PDB file of C-alpha atoms and ligand atoms in Angstrom:
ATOM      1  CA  UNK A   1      -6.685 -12.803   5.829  1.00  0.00           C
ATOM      2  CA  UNK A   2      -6.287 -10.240   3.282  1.00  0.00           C
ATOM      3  CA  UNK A   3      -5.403  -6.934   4.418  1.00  0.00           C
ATOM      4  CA  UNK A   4      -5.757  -3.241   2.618  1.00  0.00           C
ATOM      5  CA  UNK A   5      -4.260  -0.889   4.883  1.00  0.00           C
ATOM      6  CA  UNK A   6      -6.754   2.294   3.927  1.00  0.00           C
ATOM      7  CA  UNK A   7      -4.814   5.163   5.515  1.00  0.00           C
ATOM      8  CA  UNK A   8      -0.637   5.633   5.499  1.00  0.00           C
ATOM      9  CA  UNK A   9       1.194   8.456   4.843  1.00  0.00           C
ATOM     10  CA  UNK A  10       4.628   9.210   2.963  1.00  0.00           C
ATOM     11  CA  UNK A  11       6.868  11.771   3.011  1.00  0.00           C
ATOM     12  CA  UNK A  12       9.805  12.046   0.059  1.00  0.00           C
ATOM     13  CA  UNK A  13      11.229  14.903   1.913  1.00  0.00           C
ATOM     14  CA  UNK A  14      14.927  15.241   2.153  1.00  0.00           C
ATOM     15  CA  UNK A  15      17.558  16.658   4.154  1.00  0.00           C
ATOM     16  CA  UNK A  16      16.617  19.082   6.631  1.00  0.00           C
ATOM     17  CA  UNK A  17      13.186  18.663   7.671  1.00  0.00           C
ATOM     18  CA  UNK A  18      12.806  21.939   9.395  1.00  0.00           C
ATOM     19  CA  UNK A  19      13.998  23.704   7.057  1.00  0.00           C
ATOM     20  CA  UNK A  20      12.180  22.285   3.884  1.00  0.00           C
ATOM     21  CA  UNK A  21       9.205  23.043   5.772  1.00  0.00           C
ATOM     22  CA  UNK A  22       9.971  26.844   6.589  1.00  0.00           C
ATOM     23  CA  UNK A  23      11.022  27.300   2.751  1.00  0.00           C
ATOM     24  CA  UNK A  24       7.901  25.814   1.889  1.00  0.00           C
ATOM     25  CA  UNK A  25       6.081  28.095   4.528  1.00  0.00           C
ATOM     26  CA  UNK A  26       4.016  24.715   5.792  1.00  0.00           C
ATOM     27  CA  UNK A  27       3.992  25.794   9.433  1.00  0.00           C
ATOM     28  CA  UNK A  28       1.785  23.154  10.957  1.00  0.00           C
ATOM     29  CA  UNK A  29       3.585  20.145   9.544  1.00  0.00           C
ATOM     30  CA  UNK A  30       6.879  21.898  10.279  1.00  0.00           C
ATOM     31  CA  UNK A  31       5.528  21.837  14.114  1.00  0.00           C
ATOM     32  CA  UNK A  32       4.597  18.774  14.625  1.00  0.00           C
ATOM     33  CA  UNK A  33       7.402  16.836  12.861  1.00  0.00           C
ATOM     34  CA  UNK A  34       9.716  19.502  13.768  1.00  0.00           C
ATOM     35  CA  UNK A  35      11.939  18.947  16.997  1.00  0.00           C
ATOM     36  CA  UNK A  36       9.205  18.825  19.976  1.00  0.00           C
ATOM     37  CA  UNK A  37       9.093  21.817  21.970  1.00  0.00           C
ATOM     38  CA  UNK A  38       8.705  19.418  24.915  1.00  0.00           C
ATOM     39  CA  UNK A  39      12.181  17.251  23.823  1.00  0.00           C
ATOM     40  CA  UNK A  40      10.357  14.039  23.412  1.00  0.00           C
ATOM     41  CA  UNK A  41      10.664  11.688  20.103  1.00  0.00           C
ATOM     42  CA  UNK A  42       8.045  13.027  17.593  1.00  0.00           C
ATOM     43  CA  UNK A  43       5.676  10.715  16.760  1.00  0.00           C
ATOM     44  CA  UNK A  44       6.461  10.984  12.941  1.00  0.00           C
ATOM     45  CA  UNK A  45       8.552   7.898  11.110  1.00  0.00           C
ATOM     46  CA  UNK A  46       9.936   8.736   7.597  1.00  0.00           C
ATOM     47  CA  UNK A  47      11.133   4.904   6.618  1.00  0.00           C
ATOM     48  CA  UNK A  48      12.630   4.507   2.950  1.00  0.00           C
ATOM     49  CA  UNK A  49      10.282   3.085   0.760  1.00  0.00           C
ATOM     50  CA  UNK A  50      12.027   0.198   0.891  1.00  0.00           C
ATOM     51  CA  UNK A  51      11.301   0.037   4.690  1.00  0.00           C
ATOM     52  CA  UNK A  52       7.496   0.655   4.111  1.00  0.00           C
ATOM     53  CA  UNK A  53       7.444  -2.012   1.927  1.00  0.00           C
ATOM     54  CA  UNK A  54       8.813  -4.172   4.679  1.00  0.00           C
ATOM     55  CA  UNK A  55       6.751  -3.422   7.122  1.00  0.00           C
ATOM     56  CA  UNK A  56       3.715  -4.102   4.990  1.00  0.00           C
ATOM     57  CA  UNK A  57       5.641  -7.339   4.084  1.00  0.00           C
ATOM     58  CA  UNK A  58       5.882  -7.984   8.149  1.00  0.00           C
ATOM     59  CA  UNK A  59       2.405  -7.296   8.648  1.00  0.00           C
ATOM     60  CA  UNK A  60       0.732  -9.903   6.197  1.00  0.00           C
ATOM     61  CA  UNK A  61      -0.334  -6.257   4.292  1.00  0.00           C
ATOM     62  CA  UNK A  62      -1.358  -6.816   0.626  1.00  0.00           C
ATOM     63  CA  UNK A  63      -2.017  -2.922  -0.425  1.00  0.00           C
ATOM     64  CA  UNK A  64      -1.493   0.383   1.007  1.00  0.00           C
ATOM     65  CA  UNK A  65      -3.080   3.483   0.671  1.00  0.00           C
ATOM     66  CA  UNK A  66      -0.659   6.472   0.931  1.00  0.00           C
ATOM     67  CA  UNK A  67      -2.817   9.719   2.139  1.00  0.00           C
ATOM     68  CA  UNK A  68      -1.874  12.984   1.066  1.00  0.00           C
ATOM     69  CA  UNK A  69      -0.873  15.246   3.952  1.00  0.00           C
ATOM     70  CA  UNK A  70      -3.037  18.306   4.584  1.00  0.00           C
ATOM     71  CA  UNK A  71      -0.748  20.729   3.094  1.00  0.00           C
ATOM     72  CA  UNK A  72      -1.545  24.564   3.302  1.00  0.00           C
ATOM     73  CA  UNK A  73      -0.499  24.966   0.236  1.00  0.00           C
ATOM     74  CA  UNK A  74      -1.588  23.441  -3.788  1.00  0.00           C
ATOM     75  CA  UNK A  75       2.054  24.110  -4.512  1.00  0.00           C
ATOM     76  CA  UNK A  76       3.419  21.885  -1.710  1.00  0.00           C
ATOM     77  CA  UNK A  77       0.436  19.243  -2.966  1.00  0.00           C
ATOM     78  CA  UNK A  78       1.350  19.553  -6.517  1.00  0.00           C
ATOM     79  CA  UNK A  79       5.110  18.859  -5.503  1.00  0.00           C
ATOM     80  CA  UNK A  80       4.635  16.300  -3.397  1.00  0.00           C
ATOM     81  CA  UNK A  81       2.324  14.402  -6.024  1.00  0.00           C
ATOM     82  CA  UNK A  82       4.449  14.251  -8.499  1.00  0.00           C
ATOM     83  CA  UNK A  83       7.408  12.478  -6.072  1.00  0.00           C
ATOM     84  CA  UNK A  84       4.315  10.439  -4.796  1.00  0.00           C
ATOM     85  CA  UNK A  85       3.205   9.197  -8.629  1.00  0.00           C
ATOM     86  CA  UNK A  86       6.393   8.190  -9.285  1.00  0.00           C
ATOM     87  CA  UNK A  87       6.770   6.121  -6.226  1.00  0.00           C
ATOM     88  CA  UNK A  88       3.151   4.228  -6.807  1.00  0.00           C
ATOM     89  CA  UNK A  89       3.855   3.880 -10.828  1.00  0.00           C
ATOM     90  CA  UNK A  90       6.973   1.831  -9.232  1.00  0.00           C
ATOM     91  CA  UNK A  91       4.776  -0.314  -7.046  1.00  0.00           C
ATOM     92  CA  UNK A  92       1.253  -0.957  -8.806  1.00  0.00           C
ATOM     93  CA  UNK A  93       0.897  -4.279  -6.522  1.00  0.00           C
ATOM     94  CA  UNK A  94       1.580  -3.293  -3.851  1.00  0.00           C
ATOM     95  CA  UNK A  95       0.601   1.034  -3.319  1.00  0.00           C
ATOM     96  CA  UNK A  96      -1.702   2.967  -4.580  1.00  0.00           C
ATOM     97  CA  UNK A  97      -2.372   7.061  -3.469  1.00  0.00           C
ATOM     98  CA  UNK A  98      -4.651  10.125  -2.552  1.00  0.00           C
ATOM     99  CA  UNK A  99      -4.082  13.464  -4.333  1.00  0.00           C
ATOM    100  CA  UNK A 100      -3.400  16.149  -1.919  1.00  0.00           C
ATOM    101  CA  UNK A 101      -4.873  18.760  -2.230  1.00  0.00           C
ATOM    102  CA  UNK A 102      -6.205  22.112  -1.091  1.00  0.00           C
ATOM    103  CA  UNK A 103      -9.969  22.974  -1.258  1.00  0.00           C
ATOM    104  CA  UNK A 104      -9.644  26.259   0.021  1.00  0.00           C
ATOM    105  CA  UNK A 105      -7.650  27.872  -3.556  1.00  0.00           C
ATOM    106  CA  UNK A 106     -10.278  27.030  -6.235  1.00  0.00           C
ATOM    107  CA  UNK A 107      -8.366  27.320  -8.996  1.00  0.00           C
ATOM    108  CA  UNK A 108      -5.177  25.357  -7.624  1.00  0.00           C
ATOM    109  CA  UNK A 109      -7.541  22.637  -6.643  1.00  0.00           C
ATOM    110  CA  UNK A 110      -9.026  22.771  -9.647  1.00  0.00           C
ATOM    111  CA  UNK A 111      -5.986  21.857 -11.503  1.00  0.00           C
ATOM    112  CA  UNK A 112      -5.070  19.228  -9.029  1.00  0.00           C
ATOM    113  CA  UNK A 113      -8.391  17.716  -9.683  1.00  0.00           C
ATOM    114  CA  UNK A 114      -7.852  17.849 -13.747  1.00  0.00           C
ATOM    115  CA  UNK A 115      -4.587  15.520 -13.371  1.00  0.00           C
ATOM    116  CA  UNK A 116      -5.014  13.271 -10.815  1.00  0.00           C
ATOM    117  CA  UNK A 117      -6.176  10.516 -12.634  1.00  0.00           C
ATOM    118  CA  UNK A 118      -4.241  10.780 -15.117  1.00  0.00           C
ATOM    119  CA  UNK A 119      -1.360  10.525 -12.550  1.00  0.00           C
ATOM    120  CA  UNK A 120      -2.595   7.326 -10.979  1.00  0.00           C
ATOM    121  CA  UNK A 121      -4.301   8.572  -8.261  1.00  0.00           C
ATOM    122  CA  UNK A 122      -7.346   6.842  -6.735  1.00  0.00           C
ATOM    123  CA  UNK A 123      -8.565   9.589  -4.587  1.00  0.00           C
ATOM    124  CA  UNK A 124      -8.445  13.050  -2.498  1.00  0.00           C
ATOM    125  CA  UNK A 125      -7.186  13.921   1.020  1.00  0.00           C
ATOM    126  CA  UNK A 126      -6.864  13.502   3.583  1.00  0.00           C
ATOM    127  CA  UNK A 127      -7.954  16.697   4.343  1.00  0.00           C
ATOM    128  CA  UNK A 128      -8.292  18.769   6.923  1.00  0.00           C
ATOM    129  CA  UNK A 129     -10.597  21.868   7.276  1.00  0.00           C
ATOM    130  CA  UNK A 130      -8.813  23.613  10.766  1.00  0.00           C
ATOM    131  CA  UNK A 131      -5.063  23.397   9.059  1.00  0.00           C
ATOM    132  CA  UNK A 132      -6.195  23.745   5.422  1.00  0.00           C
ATOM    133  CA  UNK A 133      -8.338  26.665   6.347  1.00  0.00           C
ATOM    134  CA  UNK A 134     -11.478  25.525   4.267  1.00  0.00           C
ATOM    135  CA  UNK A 135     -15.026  25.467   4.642  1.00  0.00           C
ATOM    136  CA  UNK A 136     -16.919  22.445   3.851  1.00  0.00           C
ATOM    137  CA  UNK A 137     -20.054  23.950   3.491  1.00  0.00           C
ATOM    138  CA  UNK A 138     -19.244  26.818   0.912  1.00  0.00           C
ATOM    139  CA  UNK A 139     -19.116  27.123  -2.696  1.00  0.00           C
ATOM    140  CA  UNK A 140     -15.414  27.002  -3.062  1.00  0.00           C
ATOM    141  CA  UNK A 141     -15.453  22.589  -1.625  1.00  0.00           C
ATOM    142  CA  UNK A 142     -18.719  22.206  -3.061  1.00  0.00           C
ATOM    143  CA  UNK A 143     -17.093  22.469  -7.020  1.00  0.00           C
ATOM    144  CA  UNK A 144     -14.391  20.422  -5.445  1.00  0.00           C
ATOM    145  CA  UNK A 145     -16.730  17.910  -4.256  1.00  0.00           C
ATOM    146  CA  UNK A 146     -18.881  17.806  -7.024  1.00  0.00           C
ATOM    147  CA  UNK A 147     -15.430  17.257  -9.666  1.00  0.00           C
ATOM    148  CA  UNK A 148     -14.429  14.566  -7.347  1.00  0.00           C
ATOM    149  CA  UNK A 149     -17.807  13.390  -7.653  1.00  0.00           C
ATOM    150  CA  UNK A 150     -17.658  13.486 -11.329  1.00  0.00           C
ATOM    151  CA  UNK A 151     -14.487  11.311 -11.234  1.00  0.00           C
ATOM    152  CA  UNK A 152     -15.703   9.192  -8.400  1.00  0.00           C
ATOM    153  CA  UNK A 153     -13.190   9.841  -6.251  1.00  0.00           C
ATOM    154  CA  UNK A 154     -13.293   9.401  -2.275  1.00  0.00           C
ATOM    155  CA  UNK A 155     -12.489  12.490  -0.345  1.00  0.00           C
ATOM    156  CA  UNK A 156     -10.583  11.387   2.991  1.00  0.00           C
ATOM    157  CA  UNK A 157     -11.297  13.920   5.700  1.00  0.00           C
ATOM    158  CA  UNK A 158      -9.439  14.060   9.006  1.00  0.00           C
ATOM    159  CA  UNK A 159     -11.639  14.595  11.642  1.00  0.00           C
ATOM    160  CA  UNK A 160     -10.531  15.006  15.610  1.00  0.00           C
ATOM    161  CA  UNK A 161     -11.902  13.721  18.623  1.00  0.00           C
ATOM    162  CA  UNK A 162     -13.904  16.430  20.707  1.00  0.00           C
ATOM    163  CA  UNK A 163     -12.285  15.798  24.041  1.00  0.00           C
ATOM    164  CA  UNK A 164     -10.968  18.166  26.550  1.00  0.00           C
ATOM    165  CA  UNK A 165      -7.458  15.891  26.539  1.00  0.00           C
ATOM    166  CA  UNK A 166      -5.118  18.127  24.289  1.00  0.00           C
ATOM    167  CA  UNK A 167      -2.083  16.629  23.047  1.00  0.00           C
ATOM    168  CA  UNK A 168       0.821  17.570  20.594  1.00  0.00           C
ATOM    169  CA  UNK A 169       0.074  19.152  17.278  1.00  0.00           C
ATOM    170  CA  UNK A 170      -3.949  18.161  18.051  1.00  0.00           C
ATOM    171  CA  UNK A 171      -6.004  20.986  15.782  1.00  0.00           C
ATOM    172  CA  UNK A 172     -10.114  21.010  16.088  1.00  0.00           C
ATOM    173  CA  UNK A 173     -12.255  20.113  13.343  1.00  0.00           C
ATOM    174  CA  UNK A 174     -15.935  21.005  13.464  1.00  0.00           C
ATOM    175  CA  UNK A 175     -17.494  17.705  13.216  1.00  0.00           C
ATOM    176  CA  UNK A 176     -21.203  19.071  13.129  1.00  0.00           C
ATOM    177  CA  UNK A 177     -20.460  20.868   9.854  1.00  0.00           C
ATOM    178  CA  UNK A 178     -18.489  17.982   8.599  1.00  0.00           C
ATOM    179  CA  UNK A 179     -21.479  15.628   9.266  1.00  0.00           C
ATOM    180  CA  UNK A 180     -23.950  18.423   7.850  1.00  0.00           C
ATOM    181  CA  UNK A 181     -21.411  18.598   4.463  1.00  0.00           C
ATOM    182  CA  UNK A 182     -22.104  14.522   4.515  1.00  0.00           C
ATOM    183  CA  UNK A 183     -25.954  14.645   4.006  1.00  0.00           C
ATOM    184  CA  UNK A 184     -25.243  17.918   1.779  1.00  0.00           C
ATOM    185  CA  UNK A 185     -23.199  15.705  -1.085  1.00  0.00           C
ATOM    186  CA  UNK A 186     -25.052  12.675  -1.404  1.00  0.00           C
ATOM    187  CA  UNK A 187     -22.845  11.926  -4.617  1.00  0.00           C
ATOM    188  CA  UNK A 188     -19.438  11.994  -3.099  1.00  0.00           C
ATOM    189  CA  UNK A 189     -18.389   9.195  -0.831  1.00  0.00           C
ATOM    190  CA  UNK A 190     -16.417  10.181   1.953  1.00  0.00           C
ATOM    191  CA  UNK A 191     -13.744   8.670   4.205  1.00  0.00           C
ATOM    192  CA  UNK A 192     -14.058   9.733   8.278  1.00  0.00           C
ATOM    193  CA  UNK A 193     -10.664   9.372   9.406  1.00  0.00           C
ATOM    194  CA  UNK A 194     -10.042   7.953  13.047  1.00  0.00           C
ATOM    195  CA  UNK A 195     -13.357   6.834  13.232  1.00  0.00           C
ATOM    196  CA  UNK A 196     -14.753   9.985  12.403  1.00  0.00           C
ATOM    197  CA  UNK A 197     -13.079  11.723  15.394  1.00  0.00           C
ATOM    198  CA  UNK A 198     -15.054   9.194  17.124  1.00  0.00           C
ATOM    199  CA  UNK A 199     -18.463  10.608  16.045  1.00  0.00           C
ATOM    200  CA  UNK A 200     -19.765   7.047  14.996  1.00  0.00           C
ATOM    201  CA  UNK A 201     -19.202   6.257  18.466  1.00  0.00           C
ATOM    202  CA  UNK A 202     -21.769   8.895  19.788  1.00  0.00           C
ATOM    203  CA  UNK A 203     -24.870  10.992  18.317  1.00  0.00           C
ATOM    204  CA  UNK A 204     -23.250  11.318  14.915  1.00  0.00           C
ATOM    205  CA  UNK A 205     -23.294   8.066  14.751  1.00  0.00           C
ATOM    206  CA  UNK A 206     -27.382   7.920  14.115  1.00  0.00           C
ATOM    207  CA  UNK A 207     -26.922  10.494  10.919  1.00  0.00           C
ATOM    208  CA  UNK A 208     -24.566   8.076   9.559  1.00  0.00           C
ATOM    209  CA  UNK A 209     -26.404   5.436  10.131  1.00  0.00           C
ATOM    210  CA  UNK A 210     -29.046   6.872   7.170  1.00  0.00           C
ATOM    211  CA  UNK A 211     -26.264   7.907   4.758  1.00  0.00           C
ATOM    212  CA  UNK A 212     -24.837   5.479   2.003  1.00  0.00           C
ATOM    213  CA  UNK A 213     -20.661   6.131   0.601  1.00  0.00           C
ATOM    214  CA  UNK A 214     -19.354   6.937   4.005  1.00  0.00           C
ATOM    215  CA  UNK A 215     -16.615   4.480   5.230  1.00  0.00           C
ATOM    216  CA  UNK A 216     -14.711   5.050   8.419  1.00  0.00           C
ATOM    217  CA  UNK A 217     -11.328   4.468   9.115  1.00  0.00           C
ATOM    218  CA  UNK A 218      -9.091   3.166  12.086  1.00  0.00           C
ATOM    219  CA  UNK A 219      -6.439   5.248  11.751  1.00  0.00           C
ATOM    220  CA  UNK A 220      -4.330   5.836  14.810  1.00  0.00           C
ATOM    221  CA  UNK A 221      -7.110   3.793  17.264  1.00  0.00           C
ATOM    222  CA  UNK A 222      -3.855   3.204  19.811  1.00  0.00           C
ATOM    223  CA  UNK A 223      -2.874   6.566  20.023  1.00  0.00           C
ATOM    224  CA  UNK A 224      -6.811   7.965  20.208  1.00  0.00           C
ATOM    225  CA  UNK A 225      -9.080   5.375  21.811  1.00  0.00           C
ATOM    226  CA  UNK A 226      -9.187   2.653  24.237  1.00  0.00           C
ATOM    227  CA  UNK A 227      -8.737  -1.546  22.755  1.00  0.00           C
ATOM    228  CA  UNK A 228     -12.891  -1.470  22.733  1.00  0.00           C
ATOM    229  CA  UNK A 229     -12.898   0.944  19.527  1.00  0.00           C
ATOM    230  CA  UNK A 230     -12.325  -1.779  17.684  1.00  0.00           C
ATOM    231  CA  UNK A 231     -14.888  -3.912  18.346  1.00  0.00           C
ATOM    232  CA  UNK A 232     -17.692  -1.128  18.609  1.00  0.00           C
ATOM    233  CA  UNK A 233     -16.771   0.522  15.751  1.00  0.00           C
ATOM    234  CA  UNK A 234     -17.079  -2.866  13.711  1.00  0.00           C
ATOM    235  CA  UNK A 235     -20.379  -4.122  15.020  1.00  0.00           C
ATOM    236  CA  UNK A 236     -21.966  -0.566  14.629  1.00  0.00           C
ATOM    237  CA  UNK A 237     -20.734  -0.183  10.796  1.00  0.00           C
ATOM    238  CA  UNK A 238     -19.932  -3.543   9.483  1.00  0.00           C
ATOM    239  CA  UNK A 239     -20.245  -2.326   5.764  1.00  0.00           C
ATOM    240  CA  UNK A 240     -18.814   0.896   6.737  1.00  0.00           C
ATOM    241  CA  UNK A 241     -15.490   0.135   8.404  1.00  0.00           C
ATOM    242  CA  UNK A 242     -12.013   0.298   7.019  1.00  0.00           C
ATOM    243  CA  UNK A 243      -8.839  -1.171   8.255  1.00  0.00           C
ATOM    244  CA  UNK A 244      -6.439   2.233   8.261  1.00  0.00           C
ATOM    245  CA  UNK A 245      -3.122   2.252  10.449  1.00  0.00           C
ATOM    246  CA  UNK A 246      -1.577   5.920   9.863  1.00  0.00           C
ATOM    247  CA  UNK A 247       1.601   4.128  10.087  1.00  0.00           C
ATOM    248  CA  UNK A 248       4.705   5.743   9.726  1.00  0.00           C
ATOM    249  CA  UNK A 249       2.917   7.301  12.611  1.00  0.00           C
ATOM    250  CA  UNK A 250       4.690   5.720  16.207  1.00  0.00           C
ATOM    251  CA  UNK A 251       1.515   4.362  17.315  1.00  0.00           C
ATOM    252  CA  UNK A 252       2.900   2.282  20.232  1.00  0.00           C
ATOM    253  CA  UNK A 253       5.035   5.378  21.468  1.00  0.00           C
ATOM    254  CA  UNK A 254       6.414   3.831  24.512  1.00  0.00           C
ATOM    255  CA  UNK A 255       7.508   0.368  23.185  1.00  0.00           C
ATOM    256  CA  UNK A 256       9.026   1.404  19.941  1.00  0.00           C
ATOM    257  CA  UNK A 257      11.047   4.240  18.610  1.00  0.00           C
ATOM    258  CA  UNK A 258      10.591   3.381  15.301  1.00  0.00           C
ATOM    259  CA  UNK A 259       7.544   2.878  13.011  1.00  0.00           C
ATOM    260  CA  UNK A 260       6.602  -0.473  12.681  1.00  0.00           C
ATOM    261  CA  UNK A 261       3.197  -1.704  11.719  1.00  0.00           C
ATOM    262  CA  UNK A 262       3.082  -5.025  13.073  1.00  0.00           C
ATOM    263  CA  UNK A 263       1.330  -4.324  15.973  1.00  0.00           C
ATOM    264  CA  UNK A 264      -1.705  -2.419  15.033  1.00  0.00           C
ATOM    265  CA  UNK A 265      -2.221  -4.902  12.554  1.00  0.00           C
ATOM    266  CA  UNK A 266      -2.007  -7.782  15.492  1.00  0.00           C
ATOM    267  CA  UNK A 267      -4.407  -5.633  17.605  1.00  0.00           C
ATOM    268  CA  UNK A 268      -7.020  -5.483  14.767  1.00  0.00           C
ATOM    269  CA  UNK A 269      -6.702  -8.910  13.839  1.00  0.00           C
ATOM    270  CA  UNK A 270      -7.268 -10.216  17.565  1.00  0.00           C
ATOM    271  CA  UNK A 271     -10.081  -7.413  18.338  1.00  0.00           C
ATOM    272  CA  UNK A 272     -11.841  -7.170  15.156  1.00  0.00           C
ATOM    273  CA  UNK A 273     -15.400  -9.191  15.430  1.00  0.00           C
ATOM    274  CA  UNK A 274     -14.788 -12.737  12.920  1.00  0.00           C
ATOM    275  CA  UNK A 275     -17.741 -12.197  11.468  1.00  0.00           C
ATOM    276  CA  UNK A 276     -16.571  -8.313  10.129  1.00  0.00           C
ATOM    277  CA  UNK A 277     -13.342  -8.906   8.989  1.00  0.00           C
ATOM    278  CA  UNK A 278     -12.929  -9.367   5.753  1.00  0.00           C
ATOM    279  CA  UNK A 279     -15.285  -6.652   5.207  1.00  0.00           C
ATOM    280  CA  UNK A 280     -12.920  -4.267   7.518  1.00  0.00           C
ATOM    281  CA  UNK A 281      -9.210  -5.637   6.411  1.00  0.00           C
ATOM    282  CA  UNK A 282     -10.805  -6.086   2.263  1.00  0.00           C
ATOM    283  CA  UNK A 283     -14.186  -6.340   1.261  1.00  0.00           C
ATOM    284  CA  UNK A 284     -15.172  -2.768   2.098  1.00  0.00           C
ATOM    285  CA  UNK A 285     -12.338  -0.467   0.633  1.00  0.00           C
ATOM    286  CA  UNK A 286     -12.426  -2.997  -2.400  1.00  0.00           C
ATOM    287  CA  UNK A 287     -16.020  -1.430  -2.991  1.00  0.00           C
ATOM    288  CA  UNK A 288     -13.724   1.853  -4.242  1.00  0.00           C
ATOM    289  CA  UNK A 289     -11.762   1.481  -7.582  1.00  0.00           C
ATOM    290  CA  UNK A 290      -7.848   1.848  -5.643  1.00  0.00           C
TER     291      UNK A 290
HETATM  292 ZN1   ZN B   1      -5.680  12.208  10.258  1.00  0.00          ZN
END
């Protein structure tokens, strides 16, 4: 089976992690990959590239998508591009990368958008409206969305399960106006991380159901939902269904202290309906030019 993984993140961050965030004045990713209030292990891995690699190797993974983080801040996003280009301009077979960007500063985005193909970039995000501080349905995303549009570029937004259960670092999106911003840019195609924040699962999932360019992601499914995601997700949205891990995310928190990616990939293949999986693990994220 030939497997994209759709949705991993890296961070070239060295040193003090802490304190490269404070400098950089990005407060939310400083807190959750920060020491935990709480004591326990955060979640966060930061392998070597050389280590990603591995894993992939491990896990029968072909390609990998690295995500931008949500960064407050186009200066952190221009920063961490660059580091990011240079790692995927090493590894054409095997990586390819998200911008990241921030929607919310027009012109910063603006110049983001103006070199990230050039840079080898394949698309934007992931984003996220509640950390970013954004707003999907005004004027400022909706030049963003229509430049990515020009480019053809998928946006990947994060989107978070509406659930009572809280948990470490968890920050609200407002799916309605997320699904609303769907039907509102009919020319961008879109990337609902964690299976939309489970949306497709519920109501949301009938809106989707009339959209085209909207592919959904797995990302995190062990930490977020029960085994059964899978195989609902898959027979819902055949065509619409990615394979995404969030790997170096600790998705299996209490059997391994280190990021491995192994596992996810074992659960997908064994839960994943035959019939929809080369669409999820290929056929689908193929359909996008990464
Ligand atoms: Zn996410």
């Amino acid at each position: 089976m030939k497997i994209i993984d759709a949705h991993t993140h890296f961070f070239p961050i060295e040193g003090d992690k802490t304190a490269w965030a404070k400098s950089a004045c990005e407060t939310y990713w400083g807190f959750i990959n920060g020491p935990r209030p709480d004591g326990k292990l955060s979640l966060q891995g930061f392998p070597t590239i050389d280590k990603f690699l591995r894993d992939m190797d491990a896990a029968g993974i072909e390609r990998a998508i690295i995500q931008g983080w949500y960064w407050e801040h186009n200066s952190t996003c221009r920063e961490q591009n660059r580091k990011i280009a240079d790692i995927i301009r090493k590894h054409p077979d095997r990586l390819s990368a998200f911008a990241a960007v921030n929607p919310s500063d027009g012109k910063g985005s603006r110049e983001i958008v103006e070199s990230a193909q050039d840079m080898g970039f394949s698309g934007f995000g992931e984003l996220h409206e509640a950390v970013q501080k954004f707003d999907i349905m005004d004027d400022i995303f909706a030049e963003f969305a229509e430049a990515a549009a020009a480019i053809k570029f998928p946006i990947c937004l994060h989107m978070t399960k509406p659930e009572p259960r809280q948990y470490f670092g968890k920050a609200d999106t407002q799916n309605d106006k997320i699904i609303a911003a769907i039907a509102k840019f009919p020319h961008n195609t879109f990337i609902l991380a964690h299976w939309a924040g489970g949306e497709i699962f519920g109501d949301g999932g009938k809106i989707f159901r009339e959209s085209g360019n909207i592919f959904f992601d797995s990302a995190a499914t062990p930490l977020l939902y029960d085994t059964s995601a899978w195989k609902k997700a898959c027979n819902l949205f055949c065509k619409n269904v990615v394979f995404g891990s969030d790997y170096p995310l600790r998705l299996y928190p209490r059997k391994f202290k280190t990021e491995e990616l192994i596992t996810i990939t074992d659960e997908a293949l064994r839960e994943v309906p035959k019939c929809c999986a080369e669409a999820f693990f290929y056929d689908n994220i193929k359909k996008l030019k990464i």
